[in-house]
Short mmCIF file of C-alpha atoms and ligand atoms in Angstrom, two decimals:
data_model
loop_
_atom_site.label_atom_id
_atom_site.label_comp_id
_atom_site.label_asym_id
_atom_site.label_seq_id
_atom_site.Cartn_x
_atom_site.Cartn_y
_atom_site.Cartn_z
CA MET A 1320 79.87 133.24 138.57
CA PRO A 1321 82.23 130.66 137.12
CA PRO A 1322 84.86 129.39 139.52
CA ARG A 1323 88.18 131.18 139.21
CA PHE A 1324 90.45 128.20 139.64
CA PRO A 1325 92.16 126.92 136.53
CA LEU A 1326 90.07 124.23 134.94
CA THR A 1327 92.21 121.15 135.19
CA ARG A 1328 90.92 117.63 135.00
CA ARG A 1329 91.72 117.08 138.65
CA THR A 1330 90.01 120.21 139.95
CA LEU A 1331 87.17 119.68 137.57
CA LEU A 1332 86.49 116.22 138.83
CA THR A 1333 86.76 117.31 142.44
CA GLY A 1334 84.48 120.18 141.57
CA SER A 1335 82.05 117.86 139.90
CA ALA A 1336 80.29 117.44 143.24
CA LEU A 1337 78.61 120.60 141.97
CA LEU A 1338 76.70 118.31 139.69
CA ALA A 1339 75.16 116.19 142.41
CA GLY A 1340 71.44 116.26 141.98
CA ALA A 1341 71.62 117.18 138.34
CA VAL A 1342 69.70 115.07 135.90
CA LEU A 1343 72.08 112.32 134.97
CA LEU A 1344 72.82 110.45 131.82
CA PRO A 1345 69.88 111.23 129.62
CA ARG A 1346 69.77 108.96 126.61
CA ALA A 1347 71.57 110.51 123.71
CA ALA A 1348 68.92 111.74 121.32
CA ARG A 1349 68.25 109.02 118.83
CA ALA A 1350 67.46 109.23 115.21
CA ALA A 1351 64.70 106.68 115.00
CA VAL A 1352 64.52 105.72 111.39
CA GLY A 1353 62.91 103.03 109.39
CA GLU A 1354 64.33 101.22 106.42
CA GLY A 1355 64.34 103.48 103.38
CA GLU A 1356 64.06 106.81 105.15
CA ALA A 1357 67.01 109.18 105.05
CA VAL A 1358 68.34 110.62 108.28
CA ARG A 1359 69.07 114.31 108.01
CA LEU A 1360 72.28 115.29 109.70
CA SER A 1361 74.03 118.64 109.80
CA ALA A 1362 77.35 119.86 111.11
CA GLY A 1363 77.64 123.42 112.39
CA PRO A 1364 78.59 125.76 115.21
CA ALA A 1365 76.73 125.49 118.52
CA ARG A 1366 77.06 126.42 122.18
CA VAL A 1367 76.66 123.71 124.81
CA ASN A 1368 77.39 123.25 128.47
CA LEU A 1369 80.24 120.75 128.69
CA ALA A 1370 81.96 121.49 131.96
CA GLY A 1371 78.89 121.50 134.20
CA ALA A 1372 76.98 123.80 136.50
CA GLY A 1373 78.94 126.95 137.34
CA PHE A 1374 80.78 126.94 134.04
CA PRO A 1375 79.76 128.95 130.99
CA ASP A 1376 78.73 127.25 127.78
CA THR A 1377 81.43 126.27 125.32
CA ALA A 1378 81.45 127.23 121.64
CA VAL A 1379 81.72 123.94 119.75
CA TRP A 1380 81.07 122.40 116.37
CA ALA A 1381 78.36 119.79 116.58
CA TYR A 1382 76.19 117.43 114.59
CA ASP A 1383 72.60 118.66 114.86
CA GLY A 1384 73.69 121.11 117.58
CA ARG A 1385 74.35 118.33 120.11
CA ILE A 1386 77.45 116.92 121.80
CA PRO A 1387 77.84 114.15 120.95
CA GLY A 1388 75.88 114.08 117.71
CA PRO A 1389 72.63 112.11 117.49
CA GLU A 1390 72.98 108.41 118.16
CA LEU A 1391 72.29 106.86 114.77
CA ARG A 1392 70.66 103.48 115.27
CA PHE A 1393 69.92 100.93 112.61
CA ARG A 1394 69.43 97.19 112.34
CA GLN A 1395 71.85 94.80 110.73
CA GLY A 1396 70.91 94.16 107.12
CA ASP A 1397 69.24 97.56 106.69
CA THR A 1398 70.59 100.31 104.46
CA ALA A 1399 71.71 103.54 106.10
CA ARG A 1400 70.86 106.73 104.23
CA ILE A 1401 72.19 109.97 105.68
CA ALA A 1402 71.44 113.30 104.00
CA PHE A 1403 74.27 115.45 105.27
CA ALA A 1404 74.40 119.26 105.24
CA ASN A 1405 77.55 121.19 106.09
CA THR A 1406 76.85 124.46 107.89
CA LEU A 1407 80.41 124.76 109.24
CA PRO A 1408 82.59 127.65 108.07
CA GLU A 1409 84.92 125.14 106.34
CA PRO A 1410 84.80 121.92 104.30
CA THR A 1411 84.19 118.59 106.00
CA THR A 1412 83.23 114.95 105.35
CA ILE A 1413 81.89 112.11 107.47
CA HIS A 1414 83.84 108.91 108.00
CA TRP A 1415 81.80 105.96 109.33
CA HIS A 1416 84.44 104.55 111.60
CA GLY A 1417 84.64 100.75 111.51
CA LEU A 1418 81.72 100.17 109.16
CA ARG A 1419 82.33 98.19 105.99
CA VAL A 1420 81.08 100.74 103.48
CA PRO A 1421 81.64 101.07 99.71
CA ASN A 1422 84.78 103.09 99.04
CA ALA A 1423 82.84 106.09 97.71
CA MET A 1424 81.01 106.36 101.08
CA ASP A 1425 84.14 106.26 103.25
CA GLY A 1426 84.40 110.01 103.73
CA VAL A 1427 88.06 110.62 102.96
CA PRO A 1428 88.52 113.97 101.19
CA GLY A 1429 90.43 113.87 97.92
CA LEU A 1430 90.61 110.09 98.09
CA SER A 1431 87.07 108.69 98.23
CA GLN A 1432 85.05 111.90 97.73
CA PRO A 1433 85.54 115.63 97.28
CA PRO A 1434 85.30 117.53 100.57
CA VAL A 1435 81.80 118.84 101.28
CA PRO A 1436 82.22 122.63 101.06
CA ALA A 1437 80.77 125.06 103.59
CA GLY A 1438 77.08 125.24 102.74
CA GLY A 1439 77.30 122.01 100.73
CA ARG A 1440 75.53 118.67 100.97
CA PHE A 1441 76.37 115.03 100.49
CA ASP A 1442 74.17 111.94 100.60
CA TYR A 1443 75.72 108.91 102.22
CA GLU A 1444 74.18 105.50 101.62
CA PHE A 1445 75.52 102.07 102.50
CA PRO A 1446 74.29 98.62 103.50
CA LEU A 1447 74.88 97.55 107.09
CA LYS A 1448 76.69 94.24 106.91
CA ASP A 1449 77.82 94.12 110.52
CA ALA A 1450 76.11 94.68 113.85
CA GLY A 1451 77.95 96.52 116.59
CA THR A 1452 79.12 99.76 118.13
CA PHE A 1453 80.61 102.14 115.59
CA TRP A 1454 80.96 105.92 115.37
CA TYR A 1455 81.19 108.80 112.95
CA HIS A 1456 83.44 111.82 112.67
CA PRO A 1457 84.96 114.11 110.02
CA HIS A 1458 88.08 113.23 108.03
CA VAL A 1459 88.90 116.84 107.07
CA ASN A 1460 91.10 118.90 109.38
CA SER A 1461 90.37 116.11 111.85
CA GLY A 1462 92.51 117.34 114.72
CA VAL A 1463 90.50 120.58 114.80
CA GLN A 1464 87.05 119.27 113.84
CA VAL A 1465 86.99 116.29 116.22
CA ALA A 1466 88.40 118.41 119.07
CA HIS A 1467 85.54 120.84 118.42
CA GLY A 1468 83.02 118.07 119.12
CA LEU A 1469 82.12 116.53 115.76
CA THR A 1470 81.59 112.96 116.97
CA GLY A 1471 78.62 110.65 117.29
CA ALA A 1472 77.73 107.01 117.91
CA PHE A 1473 76.54 104.72 115.14
CA ILE A 1474 74.87 101.61 116.54
CA VAL A 1475 73.84 98.64 114.42
CA GLU A 1476 71.56 96.34 116.38
CA GLU A 1477 71.78 92.59 116.06
CA ARG A 1478 68.82 90.81 114.53
CA GLU A 1479 68.87 88.62 117.62
CA PRO A 1480 70.31 90.68 120.48
CA ILE A 1481 71.44 89.21 123.78
CA ARG A 1482 69.17 89.68 126.76
CA VAL A 1483 70.02 92.67 128.97
CA ASP A 1484 67.93 95.05 131.06
CA ARG A 1485 69.45 98.21 129.65
CA ASP A 1486 71.65 99.17 126.71
CA LEU A 1487 73.86 102.12 127.72
CA LEU A 1488 76.25 104.16 125.65
CA TRP A 1489 79.20 106.16 126.92
CA LEU A 1490 80.85 108.18 124.21
CA LEU A 1491 84.03 109.40 125.90
CA GLY A 1492 85.21 112.87 124.93
CA ASP A 1493 88.34 114.72 126.00
CA TRP A 1494 88.50 118.50 125.85
CA ARG A 1495 91.26 121.01 126.41
CA LEU A 1496 89.40 123.94 127.91
CA THR A 1497 90.44 127.28 129.33
CA LYS A 1498 89.28 128.30 132.80
CA GLU A 1499 86.37 130.06 131.13
CA ALA A 1500 85.42 126.71 129.59
CA GLU A 1501 86.30 127.84 126.07
CA LEU A 1502 88.19 125.49 123.78
CA ALA A 1503 91.91 126.19 124.16
CA GLY A 1504 93.67 127.10 120.92
CA GLY A 1505 96.99 125.77 119.69
CA PHE A 1506 95.57 122.99 117.53
CA GLY A 1507 98.31 120.92 115.95
CA HIS A 1508 100.97 122.53 118.13
CA PRO A 1509 104.32 120.77 117.60
CA MET A 1510 104.51 120.12 121.33
CA ASP A 1511 101.40 117.93 121.01
CA ALA A 1512 102.14 116.57 117.56
CA THR A 1513 105.63 115.32 118.45
CA HIS A 1514 104.49 113.85 121.77
CA ALA A 1515 101.24 112.13 122.80
CA GLY A 1516 98.83 114.38 120.85
CA ARG A 1517 96.29 116.89 122.11
CA ILE A 1518 95.34 115.44 125.46
CA GLY A 1519 92.71 117.51 127.22
CA ASN A 1520 91.84 118.46 130.79
CA THR A 1521 88.12 117.66 130.84
CA VAL A 1522 86.72 114.21 130.19
CA THR A 1523 83.06 113.90 129.27
CA ILE A 1524 80.60 111.04 129.05
CA ASN A 1525 78.05 111.76 126.31
CA GLY A 1526 79.05 115.41 126.28
CA ALA A 1527 78.99 116.22 130.01
CA VAL A 1528 81.10 115.74 133.09
CA ARG A 1529 79.09 113.14 134.99
CA ASP A 1530 79.54 112.84 138.71
CA ARG A 1531 77.42 109.71 138.85
CA VAL A 1532 75.55 107.24 136.72
CA PRO A 1533 72.42 105.79 138.30
CA VAL A 1534 72.07 102.00 138.28
CA ARG A 1535 69.70 99.51 139.85
CA ALA A 1536 70.75 96.53 141.95
CA GLY A 1537 70.40 93.26 140.08
CA GLU A 1538 70.14 94.69 136.59
CA ARG A 1539 72.26 93.57 133.66
CA VAL A 1540 73.62 96.41 131.56
CA ARG A 1541 75.23 96.32 128.14
CA LEU A 1542 77.64 99.23 128.17
CA ARG A 1543 78.93 100.45 124.82
CA LEU A 1544 82.14 102.44 125.20
CA ILE A 1545 83.50 104.66 122.43
CA ASN A 1546 86.77 106.55 122.69
CA ALA A 1547 86.10 109.66 120.61
CA ALA A 1548 89.09 111.61 121.97
CA ASN A 1549 91.79 113.10 119.73
CA ALA A 1550 94.58 111.49 121.70
CA ARG A 1551 93.67 110.30 125.19
CA VAL A 1552 93.89 106.59 125.98
CA PHE A 1553 91.54 105.25 128.68
CA ALA A 1554 92.00 102.29 131.04
CA LEU A 1555 88.76 101.88 132.95
CA ASP A 1556 88.50 100.00 136.23
CA PHE A 1557 84.90 99.31 137.29
CA GLN A 1558 85.47 98.99 141.00
CA GLY A 1559 83.35 96.38 142.76
CA HIS A 1560 82.13 94.90 139.47
CA ALA A 1561 83.16 92.15 137.08
CA PRO A 1562 82.56 93.41 133.55
CA ARG A 1563 82.81 91.00 130.67
CA VAL A 1564 84.02 92.16 127.28
CA ILE A 1565 81.66 90.87 124.59
CA ALA A 1566 82.72 92.96 121.57
CA LEU A 1567 85.78 94.96 120.51
CA ASP A 1568 85.57 97.65 117.85
CA GLY A 1569 81.99 96.50 117.27
CA HIS A 1570 82.78 92.87 116.56
CA PRO A 1571 81.86 90.00 118.87
CA VAL A 1572 84.68 88.41 120.85
CA THR A 1573 84.65 85.39 123.16
CA PRO A 1574 83.27 86.93 126.38
CA HIS A 1575 86.13 87.51 128.80
CA ALA A 1576 87.20 89.56 131.77
CA PRO A 1577 89.32 92.56 130.71
CA PRO A 1578 93.06 91.83 131.12
CA ASP A 1579 94.31 93.11 134.49
CA GLY A 1580 90.75 94.22 135.21
CA ARG A 1581 91.10 97.31 133.01
CA VAL A 1582 89.21 98.10 129.83
CA VAL A 1583 91.80 99.84 127.64
CA LEU A 1584 90.57 102.03 124.79
CA GLY A 1585 92.84 103.91 122.42
CA PRO A 1586 91.41 106.76 120.36
CA GLY A 1587 88.88 105.39 117.88
CA GLN A 1588 88.43 102.07 119.70
CA ARG A 1589 85.22 100.68 121.20
CA ALA A 1590 84.34 97.96 123.68
CA ASP A 1591 80.96 96.46 124.53
CA LEU A 1592 80.71 95.21 128.11
CA VAL A 1593 78.12 93.22 130.00
CA ILE A 1594 77.98 94.31 133.65
CA ASP A 1595 75.78 92.74 136.29
CA MET A 1596 75.00 95.32 138.94
CA GLU A 1597 75.87 93.20 141.95
CA GLY A 1598 76.01 95.98 144.53
CA ARG A 1599 73.27 96.68 147.04
CA PRO A 1600 70.68 99.47 146.97
CA GLY A 1601 72.23 102.75 148.10
CA GLU A 1602 75.83 101.74 147.38
CA GLY A 1603 78.22 103.53 145.04
CA PHE A 1604 81.30 102.36 143.15
CA ASP A 1605 83.87 104.46 141.33
CA VAL A 1606 84.84 103.97 137.73
CA VAL A 1607 88.51 105.00 137.65
CA ASP A 1608 90.58 105.80 134.59
CA GLY A 1609 94.14 104.85 135.45
CA PHE A 1610 95.82 104.78 132.07
CA TYR A 1611 98.44 107.47 132.71
CA PRO A 1612 100.67 106.65 135.67
CA ARG A 1613 100.16 109.03 138.61
CA MET A 1614 97.22 110.68 136.83
CA ALA A 1615 94.40 108.33 137.78
CA TYR A 1616 91.06 110.04 138.30
CA ARG A 1617 87.46 109.12 138.91
CA LEU A 1618 85.59 109.11 135.61
CA THR A 1619 82.23 108.66 137.30
CA ARG A 1620 80.50 106.66 140.00
CA LEU A 1621 77.94 103.89 139.59
CA THR A 1622 75.29 104.97 142.07
CA TYR A 1623 72.72 102.41 143.17
CA GLY A 1624 69.18 103.62 143.68
CA ALA A 1625 67.15 102.69 146.72
CA GLU A 1626 64.77 100.36 144.80
CA ALA A 1627 64.73 96.69 145.67
CA PRO A 1628 67.06 94.56 143.54
CA LEU A 1629 65.65 93.62 140.16
CA ARG A 1630 66.71 90.01 140.85
CA ASP A 1631 68.60 88.20 143.58
CA SER A 1632 71.33 86.60 141.52
CA PRO A 1633 72.75 87.65 138.16
CA LEU A 1634 70.60 87.00 135.13
CA ASP A 1635 71.18 83.49 133.83
CA ALA A 1636 71.31 84.20 130.10
CA PRO A 1637 74.07 83.88 127.51
CA VAL A 1638 76.18 86.97 126.77
CA ALA A 1639 77.98 85.78 123.62
CA LEU A 1640 76.98 87.66 120.47
CA ALA A 1641 76.54 86.03 117.09
CA ALA A 1642 79.55 86.58 114.82
CA ASN A 1643 79.45 89.18 112.06
CA PRO A 1644 79.72 87.86 108.48
CA LEU A 1645 83.37 88.83 108.00
CA PRO A 1646 85.56 87.09 105.43
CA GLU A 1647 88.05 84.82 107.21
CA PRO A 1648 91.69 85.54 106.32
CA ASP A 1649 93.44 82.76 104.38
CA LEU A 1650 96.73 82.76 106.21
CA ALA A 1651 98.30 80.05 104.05
CA GLY A 1652 97.79 82.15 100.93
CA ALA A 1653 98.49 85.54 102.48
CA VAL A 1654 100.84 88.22 101.22
CA ARG A 1655 102.90 89.96 103.87
CA GLN A 1656 103.67 93.66 104.06
CA ASP A 1657 104.86 95.11 107.33
CA VAL A 1658 104.50 98.72 108.43
CA VAL A 1659 107.18 100.32 110.58
CA LEU A 1660 106.16 103.32 112.68
CA ASP A 1661 108.88 105.85 113.23
CA GLY A 1662 109.45 109.41 114.37
CA GLY A 1663 108.28 111.59 117.22
CA MET A 1664 110.18 113.24 120.03
CA HIS A 1665 113.31 111.27 120.90
CA GLY A 1666 112.76 109.21 117.74
CA ALA A 1667 113.85 109.29 114.13
CA MET A 1668 111.96 112.31 112.80
CA PRO A 1669 111.72 112.63 109.03
CA LYS A 1670 114.64 114.57 107.56
CA THR A 1671 112.22 117.03 106.00
CA ALA A 1672 110.70 118.01 109.37
CA GLY A 1673 109.81 121.69 109.57
CA GLN A 1674 107.96 123.72 112.19
CA ARG A 1675 104.66 121.96 111.44
CA GLY A 1676 106.05 118.57 110.59
CA PRO A 1677 106.22 116.01 109.29
CA PHE A 1678 107.19 114.43 112.57
CA TRP A 1679 106.20 110.82 111.92
CA ALA A 1680 106.55 108.27 109.15
CA LEU A 1681 105.24 104.88 108.05
CA ASN A 1682 107.91 102.77 106.32
CA GLY A 1683 109.95 105.95 106.08
CA VAL A 1684 107.24 107.86 104.21
CA ALA A 1685 105.64 110.91 105.84
CA SER A 1686 102.25 112.02 104.46
CA MET A 1687 100.44 115.10 105.74
CA ALA A 1688 97.41 115.30 103.41
CA HIS A 1689 94.98 112.87 101.84
CA HIS A 1690 95.36 114.22 98.30
CA HIS A 1691 97.61 112.64 95.71
CA LEU A 1692 98.88 109.99 98.06
CA GLU A 1693 100.89 107.27 96.40
CA PRO A 1694 99.82 103.94 97.88
CA LEU A 1695 102.17 102.60 100.54
CA ILE A 1696 100.77 99.12 99.99
CA THR A 1697 99.04 97.65 96.95
CA VAL A 1698 97.11 94.41 97.14
CA LYS A 1699 94.73 92.52 94.84
CA ARG A 1700 91.05 92.33 95.69
CA GLY A 1701 90.22 89.10 97.53
CA GLN A 1702 93.79 88.69 98.72
CA THR A 1703 94.54 88.06 102.38
CA GLN A 1704 97.17 90.39 103.75
CA VAL A 1705 99.20 89.92 106.90
CA THR A 1706 100.79 93.05 108.33
CA ALA A 1707 102.95 93.50 111.38
CA PHE A 1708 102.81 97.03 112.75
CA VAL A 1709 106.25 97.59 114.24
CA ASN A 1710 106.31 100.57 116.58
CA GLU A 1711 109.84 101.86 116.77
CA THR A 1712 108.77 105.02 118.58
CA GLY A 1713 108.50 105.79 122.26
CA TRP A 1714 104.79 106.69 121.97
CA TRP A 1715 101.36 105.05 121.84
CA HIS A 1716 99.69 104.72 118.44
CA PRO A 1717 96.19 103.39 117.71
CA MET A 1718 96.57 102.24 114.09
CA HIS A 1719 93.29 102.38 112.16
CA LEU A 1720 92.57 100.69 108.84
CA HIS A 1721 89.58 101.82 106.79
CA GLY A 1722 87.40 99.36 104.93
CA PHE A 1723 88.57 96.07 106.35
CA PRO A 1724 88.21 94.82 109.91
CA PHE A 1725 91.23 92.67 110.73
CA ARG A 1726 92.03 89.85 113.07
CA VAL A 1727 94.78 90.52 115.62
CA LEU A 1728 97.04 87.47 115.27
CA SER A 1729 99.84 88.23 117.70
CA ARG A 1730 101.42 90.83 119.94
CA ASN A 1731 105.17 91.03 120.46
CA GLY A 1732 105.50 87.57 118.98
CA GLN A 1733 102.93 85.97 121.30
CA PRO A 1734 99.69 84.63 119.80
CA ALA A 1735 96.74 86.89 120.61
CA GLU A 1736 94.48 85.10 123.08
CA HIS A 1737 91.19 85.96 121.40
CA ARG A 1738 92.35 86.70 117.83
CA GLU A 1739 89.83 89.51 118.03
CA TRP A 1740 88.46 91.44 115.08
CA ARG A 1741 89.33 95.12 115.23
CA ASP A 1742 89.55 98.19 113.06
CA THR A 1743 92.06 99.97 115.34
CA VAL A 1744 94.93 98.28 117.12
CA LEU A 1745 96.69 100.10 119.96
CA LEU A 1746 100.47 99.81 120.02
CA GLY A 1747 102.50 100.74 123.06
CA PRO A 1748 106.06 102.06 122.75
CA ARG A 1749 108.29 99.53 120.89
CA GLU A 1750 105.40 97.07 120.56
CA THR A 1751 104.55 94.96 117.54
CA ALA A 1752 101.12 93.68 116.55
CA GLU A 1753 100.41 91.36 113.66
CA ILE A 1754 97.08 91.55 111.89
CA ALA A 1755 95.36 89.78 108.98
CA PHE A 1756 92.47 90.78 106.76
CA VAL A 1757 90.88 90.08 103.40
CA ALA A 1758 91.03 93.06 101.02
CA GLU A 1759 87.49 92.48 99.85
CA GLU A 1760 86.68 95.82 98.22
CA ALA A 1761 88.65 97.67 95.55
CA GLY A 1762 89.71 101.26 96.09
CA ASP A 1763 92.11 103.47 97.97
CA TRP A 1764 91.74 103.08 101.73
CA MET A 1765 93.34 105.01 104.58
CA LEU A 1766 95.68 103.49 107.08
CA HIS A 1767 96.61 105.92 109.84
CA CYS A 1768 97.28 106.60 113.47
CA HIS A 1769 94.11 107.74 115.27
CA VAL A 1770 96.01 110.15 117.47
CA LEU A 1771 94.87 112.89 115.14
CA GLU A 1772 97.92 115.10 115.70
CA HIS A 1773 100.10 112.15 114.64
CA GLN A 1774 97.95 111.40 111.62
CA GLU A 1775 98.21 114.98 110.41
CA THR A 1776 101.98 115.19 110.82
CA GLY A 1777 103.00 112.15 108.85
CA MET A 1778 101.35 109.03 110.20
CA MET A 1779 98.97 108.24 107.38
CA ALA A 1780 99.16 106.12 104.28
CA VAL A 1781 97.03 104.60 101.54
CA LEU A 1782 96.32 100.94 100.99
CA ARG A 1783 95.31 100.41 97.38
CA VAL A 1784 93.15 97.42 96.55
CA THR A 1785 93.14 96.70 92.82
CA ALA A 1786 90.25 94.97 91.11
CU1 CU B 1 100.25 107.91 116.67
#
């Protein structure tokens, strides 16, 4: 019998003791492919157990019937070929989030490709220029399709990886479930769209609520984190451990401790960490998500096995990754076009706002569909562009640019410490972030908030790169 208490995140996590003894953290199923072979991938309805023992299965939409979808793994320099089949009851596409792909492979319906109809197919093919932690998801009806589970990791391995004992992936999902563990309705509800988006009540790691993650004393783990939630922001505190951030949004960064000890991930963002398991056999340490004030909860617990430590002191090996071959912005010759974010509850909503929006705008323009978008910004191919995102709203916005990873130059007027490469920059209320990138590939590219309920109610635009 399923428990009768309402399924809230808090009760769920307390109740997750039910899971003790369950098999924990199986590797996401991998598509092991060689160069030249196409990976077959389908999207369709499925039923999976998300909420854990004692809860019924949840009707979802999934890639290959799994939540998350298969972990697609390639090596840098290879070509990815994905033969996609849509068995959903509606059109979809796949966007390869963060990967530098040709425009026609970018998966934006009506802009870079026609939507793949129900029962249709589409072959994606693109060279893998960059190594790192990326992910894939639909770009059609995104607020509904991503919330239904259509997410998966896309890992590009370095030709010369750093030395670690294990390479772990946590794809973080956030679900709004009923007490019967069914997906709650109300997608795109104005209450979500005008506020922080569809934040759920059940947080999963690789598609399950995980009470614990087994680790071994002395081992060095590379932990790849992906925020695949519609709207939830995470701020992870690895209690008792000293993680080092080695990559952000897939791209190497000077290894550093996370600011204030918390790894912050807005929707769409990734972080690669190196963690030395410095606890003793039999110990356990919580991983706490404390992003929302007064709503901190235990995401999981690093649980040390009884085995003898793998080594007595942390592995003495470098953790810095080799840089990806990204074109360096030419700041002296850059053109500048700023983007002002406006709207939302308590903000300046577009004058045309109806029941379903638009509620948000970029430079005063609200766009709710990908089709027939006039470019907000036009730039010549090869040109360096500097853009300040100016958030004049009272809400958080992870701004995502397709096609071109960018350097973060400054935040609120202060130089960014690591000038990190990113594809998604998280802006707090009233914050400003300045970025720079080289528009190296012609075409129409999306620029949007990755809170999907914001994107779909005005917060999207097109960057046109002319040949
Ligand atoms: Cu937003």
